[in-house]
Tab-separated table of C-alpha atoms in Angstrom:
chain	number	residue	atom	x	y	z
A	1	ASP	CA	22.253	-3.194	18.537
A	2	VAL	CA	18.668	-2.021	19.168
A	3	LYS	CA	17.762	-2.337	22.783
A	4	VAL	CA	14.136	-2.156	23.926
A	5	THR	CA	13.498	-2.660	27.603
A	6	GLN	CA	10.360	-3.223	29.583
A	7	SER	CA	9.953	-2.410	33.222
A	8	SER	CA	8.828	-5.821	34.438
A	9	ARG	CA	8.971	-9.338	33.131
A	10	TYR	CA	6.132	-10.572	35.382
A	11	LEU	CA	3.456	-8.540	37.145
A	12	VAL	CA	0.597	-9.530	39.355
A	13	LYS	CA	-2.200	-7.074	39.970
A	14	ARG	CA	-5.649	-6.955	41.433
A	15	THR	CA	-8.872	-6.152	39.586
A	16	GLY	CA	-9.518	-2.464	39.616
A	17	GLU	CA	-5.838	-1.426	40.197
A	18	LYS	CA	-4.240	1.201	37.815
A	19	VAL	CA	-1.350	-0.550	36.132
A	20	PHE	CA	1.606	1.106	34.341
A	21	LEU	CA	3.798	-0.719	31.881
A	22	GLU	CA	6.880	1.110	30.897
A	23	CYS	CA	8.989	0.671	27.671
A	24	VAL	CA	12.245	2.357	26.825
A	25	GLN	CA	14.264	2.179	23.655
A	26	ASP	CA	17.775	3.426	23.137
A	27	MET	CA	17.962	3.782	19.449
A	28	ASP	CA	16.335	7.089	18.851
A	29	HIS	CA	13.314	5.491	17.097
A	30	GLU	CA	10.329	7.683	16.147
A	31	ASN	CA	7.788	4.859	16.278
A	32	MET	CA	6.802	2.882	19.370
A	33	PHE	CA	4.091	0.209	19.728
A	34	TRP	CA	2.208	-1.752	22.298
A	35	TYR	CA	0.957	-5.263	21.494
A	36	ARG	CA	-0.795	-7.908	23.513
A	37	GLN	CA	-0.316	-11.630	22.744
A	38	ASP	CA	-2.850	-14.295	23.641
A	39	PRO	CA	-2.926	-18.067	22.720
A	40	GLY	CA	-5.005	-18.524	19.604
A	41	LEU	CA	-5.383	-14.803	18.962
A	42	GLY	CA	-1.769	-13.948	18.108
A	43	LEU	CA	-0.502	-10.436	18.399
A	44	ARG	CA	-2.911	-7.557	18.455
A	45	LEU	CA	-1.920	-3.904	18.359
A	46	ILE	CA	-3.242	-1.862	21.255
A	47	TYR	CA	-1.666	1.608	20.455
A	48	PHE	CA	1.244	3.077	18.698
A	49	SER	CA	3.061	6.425	18.671
A	50	TYR	CA	4.888	8.022	15.769
A	51	ASP	CA	6.199	10.950	17.719
A	52	VAL	CA	6.340	12.378	21.185
A	53	LYS	CA	2.887	13.318	22.528
A	54	MET	CA	1.286	11.577	19.392
A	55	LYS	CA	-0.652	8.431	19.566
A	56	GLU	CA	-2.947	6.295	17.410
A	57	LYS	CA	-5.366	3.613	18.335
A	58	GLY	CA	-4.650	0.069	17.169
A	59	ASP	CA	-7.022	-2.834	16.937
A	60	ILE	CA	-7.941	-3.196	20.557
A	61	PRO	CA	-7.521	0.059	22.404
A	62	GLU	CA	-10.576	-0.292	24.788
A	63	GLY	CA	-9.486	-0.347	28.404
A	64	TYR	CA	-6.077	1.018	27.718
A	65	SER	CA	-4.369	4.444	27.395
A	66	VAL	CA	-0.836	5.390	26.585
A	67	SER	CA	1.638	8.189	27.217
A	68	ARG	CA	4.754	9.348	25.364
A	69	GLU	CA	6.320	12.328	26.924
A	70	LYS	CA	9.792	11.572	25.817
A	71	LYS	CA	10.970	10.005	22.579
A	72	GLU	CA	12.573	7.062	24.238
A	73	ARG	CA	9.657	6.086	26.544
A	74	PHE	CA	6.228	4.748	25.863
A	75	SER	CA	3.904	3.839	28.608
A	76	LEU	CA	0.826	1.656	28.570
A	77	ILE	CA	-1.729	2.383	31.194
A	78	LEU	CA	-4.528	0.088	32.331
A	79	GLU	CA	-6.879	2.497	34.119
A	80	SER	CA	-8.756	-0.264	36.004
A	81	ALA	CA	-7.355	-3.596	35.411
A	82	SER	CA	-9.647	-6.507	34.688
A	83	THR	CA	-9.121	-10.207	34.559
A	84	ASN	CA	-9.630	-10.186	30.679
A	85	GLN	CA	-6.493	-8.080	30.509
A	86	THR	CA	-4.364	-10.926	31.810
A	87	SER	CA	-1.922	-11.329	28.878
A	88	MET	CA	1.612	-10.914	27.548
A	89	TYR	CA	2.342	-7.482	26.580
A	90	LEU	CA	5.001	-6.664	24.035
A	91	CYS	CA	6.462	-3.260	23.268
A	92	ALA	CA	8.256	-2.589	20.003
A	93	SER	CA	10.054	0.425	18.282
A	94	SER	CA	11.067	1.291	14.760
A	95	VAL	CA	12.534	4.091	12.800
A	96	SER	CA	10.094	6.164	10.819
A	97	GLY	CA	9.997	5.138	7.094
A	98	THR	CA	12.473	6.997	5.031
A	99	GLY	CA	9.940	7.752	2.350
A	100	GLY	CA	9.763	4.135	1.445
A	101	ALA	CA	6.514	2.298	0.797
A	102	TYR	CA	6.476	0.162	3.862
A	103	GLN	CA	7.450	0.437	7.464
A	104	GLU	CA	10.799	-0.389	8.867
A	105	THR	CA	11.600	-3.365	11.055
A	106	GLN	CA	10.048	-3.311	14.399
A	107	TYR	CA	12.242	-4.421	17.333
A	108	PHE	CA	10.631	-5.895	20.430
A	109	GLY	CA	11.324	-5.836	24.093
A	110	PRO	CA	11.323	-8.972	26.312
A	111	GLY	CA	7.628	-8.795	27.169
A	112	THR	CA	5.643	-8.394	30.441
A	113	ARG	CA	3.495	-11.180	31.509
A	114	LEU	CA	0.562	-9.603	33.450
A	115	LEU	CA	-1.741	-11.554	35.644
A	116	VAL	CA	-4.870	-9.677	36.959
A	117	LEU	CA	-6.525	-11.440	39.934
B	1	ALA	CA	-8.406	-8.185	3.444
B	2	GLN	CA	-4.659	-8.643	3.989
B	3	LYS	CA	-3.727	-11.810	5.717
B	4	ILE	CA	-0.727	-13.894	6.692
B	5	THR	CA	-1.138	-17.631	6.796
B	6	GLN	CA	1.188	-20.178	8.477
B	7	THR	CA	-0.207	-23.577	7.910
B	8	GLN	CA	2.116	-25.531	10.056
B	9	PRO	CA	1.166	-25.208	13.790
B	10	GLY	CA	4.128	-27.405	14.824
B	11	MET	CA	7.165	-28.895	13.271
B	12	PHE	CA	9.911	-31.235	14.301
B	13	VAL	CA	13.526	-31.265	12.755
B	14	GLN	CA	16.602	-33.099	13.634
B	15	GLU	CA	19.644	-31.172	14.823
B	16	LYS	CA	21.950	-30.140	12.004
B	17	GLU	CA	19.268	-30.672	9.280
B	18	ALA	CA	17.582	-27.792	7.327
B	19	VAL	CA	14.008	-26.919	7.817
B	20	THR	CA	11.517	-24.820	5.872
B	21	LEU	CA	8.716	-22.868	7.609
B	22	ASP	CA	5.920	-21.902	5.343
B	23	CYS	CA	4.350	-18.475	5.026
B	24	THR	CA	1.679	-17.257	2.535
B	25	TYR	CA	0.356	-13.794	2.338
B	26	ASP	CA	-2.721	-12.202	0.710
B	27	THR	CA	-2.438	-8.471	-0.373
B	28	SER	CA	-3.316	-6.460	-3.414
B	29	ASP	CA	-0.542	-3.852	-2.633
B	30	GLN	CA	2.216	-3.462	-5.058
B	31	SER	CA	4.788	-2.592	-2.260
B	32	TYR	CA	5.061	-4.435	1.005
B	33	GLY	CA	7.681	-5.778	3.412
B	34	LEU	CA	7.822	-9.325	4.822
B	35	PHE	CA	9.460	-10.189	8.152
B	36	TRP	CA	10.249	-13.246	10.170
B	37	TYR	CA	10.481	-13.186	13.987
B	38	LYS	CA	11.522	-15.841	16.421
B	39	GLN	CA	9.937	-16.125	19.803
B	40	PRO	CA	11.629	-18.461	22.392
B	41	SER	CA	9.722	-19.600	25.530
B	42	SER	CA	11.186	-16.527	27.257
B	43	GLY	CA	8.820	-14.459	25.337
B	44	GLU	CA	10.984	-11.929	23.548
B	45	MET	CA	10.234	-11.450	19.709
B	46	ILE	CA	13.537	-11.456	17.903
B	47	PHE	CA	13.766	-10.048	14.475
B	48	LEU	CA	15.367	-12.562	12.010
B	49	ILE	CA	15.109	-11.460	8.438
B	50	TYR	CA	13.303	-9.062	6.132
B	51	GLN	CA	12.357	-9.033	2.384
B	52	GLY	CA	11.021	-6.161	0.422
B	53	SER	CA	8.539	-6.888	-2.336
B	54	TYR	CA	10.719	-5.266	-4.902
B	55	ASP	CA	13.808	-7.061	-3.848
B	56	GLU	CA	15.007	-9.376	-6.592
B	57	GLN	CA	17.358	-11.416	-4.545
B	58	ASN	CA	16.211	-13.673	-1.707
B	59	ALA	CA	17.217	-12.216	1.672
B	60	THR	CA	19.780	-14.133	3.738
B	61	GLU	CA	21.075	-13.601	7.208
B	62	GLY	CA	23.549	-16.211	8.519
B	63	ARG	CA	21.709	-19.570	8.736
B	64	TYR	CA	18.408	-17.904	7.742
B	65	SER	CA	17.171	-17.350	4.292
B	66	LEU	CA	13.962	-16.248	2.959
B	67	ASN	CA	12.485	-18.143	-0.128
B	68	PHE	CA	10.485	-15.349	-1.640
B	69	GLN	CA	8.181	-16.352	-4.489
B	70	LYS	CA	6.216	-13.340	-5.390
B	71	ALA	CA	3.823	-14.829	-7.953
B	72	ARG	CA	2.802	-17.494	-5.513
B	73	LYS	CA	2.744	-14.984	-2.553
B	74	SER	CA	4.922	-17.080	-0.422
B	75	ALA	CA	7.765	-16.103	1.875
B	76	ASN	CA	9.069	-19.234	3.449
B	77	LEU	CA	11.874	-19.225	5.992
B	78	VAL	CA	14.657	-21.681	5.674
B	79	ILE	CA	16.818	-22.456	8.574
B	80	SER	CA	19.953	-24.387	7.709
B	81	ALA	CA	21.931	-26.569	10.005
B	82	SER	CA	19.380	-26.538	12.797
B	83	GLN	CA	20.482	-26.083	16.380
B	84	LEU	CA	18.781	-26.913	19.675
B	85	GLY	CA	18.538	-23.222	20.390
B	86	ASP	CA	16.332	-22.788	17.294
B	87	SER	CA	13.477	-24.394	19.085
B	88	ALA	CA	10.903	-21.556	19.368
B	89	MET	CA	7.725	-20.096	17.875
B	90	TYR	CA	8.359	-18.435	14.443
B	91	PHE	CA	6.105	-15.654	13.069
B	92	CYS	CA	5.754	-14.372	9.637
B	93	ALA	CA	4.631	-10.729	9.352
B	94	MET	CA	3.836	-8.212	6.611
B	95	SER	CA	3.868	-4.496	6.426
B	96	PRO	CA	1.237	-3.149	3.917
B	97	ASP	CA	1.935	-0.274	1.503
B	98	LEU	CA	2.057	2.916	3.517
B	99	ASN	CA	1.316	4.968	0.360
B	100	TYR	CA	-2.131	3.360	-0.032
B	101	GLY	CA	-3.659	3.802	3.375
B	102	GLY	CA	-1.431	1.388	5.216
B	103	SER	CA	-0.603	2.583	8.737
B	104	GLN	CA	2.792	2.806	10.423
B	105	GLY	CA	1.348	0.535	13.004
B	106	ASN	CA	-0.209	-2.011	10.861
B	107	LEU	CA	2.170	-4.934	10.981
B	108	ILE	CA	0.109	-8.092	10.172
B	109	PHE	CA	1.306	-11.271	11.908
B	110	GLY	CA	0.531	-14.873	11.265
B	111	LYS	CA	-0.408	-17.321	13.929
B	112	GLY	CA	3.143	-18.762	14.122
B	113	THR	CA	4.758	-22.186	13.819
B	114	LYS	CA	6.284	-24.004	16.789
B	115	LEU	CA	9.579	-25.527	15.802
B	116	SER	CA	11.121	-28.253	17.880
B	117	VAL	CA	14.586	-29.345	17.239
B	118	LYS	CA	15.523	-32.906	18.299
B	119	PRO	CA	19.018	-33.836	19.372
């Protein structure tokens, strides 16, 4: 079974703090993703990575950065947390497409509920 | 623009009955993938089922089946014999054609349907 883990289920931080959200997958997947989920706005892609040290911006990258130093680990960094970054953060991973026309299934972690005060 | 529409914000179903959750999609791609995910109150997004646009048979996975009607651009999820543990949010999602500008990261989600199973 695919297993995607996230470092924290719940996190409370202060405005201006630097926040690290860690995600680890154990299935040797090439692709990893960070989303945030907000009521009424659905899931929005922040960043994704298709290989070690590679990253691409998603729909809402502002205020975030990412790091992928090892294949199994993908970190989301909030350089200076703000209250509008209070949200549910979901990490996902997938294998790279095997030459097919569309991407493979994304498997998600349990999520981190971040509250910024 | 590519879009997923789930018109049912909330639904109720009696335990042991079948329920259909609606999903329509809008795309001009020839190739695409369709996915359904379940999100319980705990927050984790659980993959349920997948259908490729060229698959001729409707996908099935245990009590889940996907009623794929390509001409109508619909991909409804059918849950048979509902259980109390099926109460959750359900999301339909689509992967666009990677050969025509689609991105590996570009999984398009609907707004979701909240299913409540009554005992």
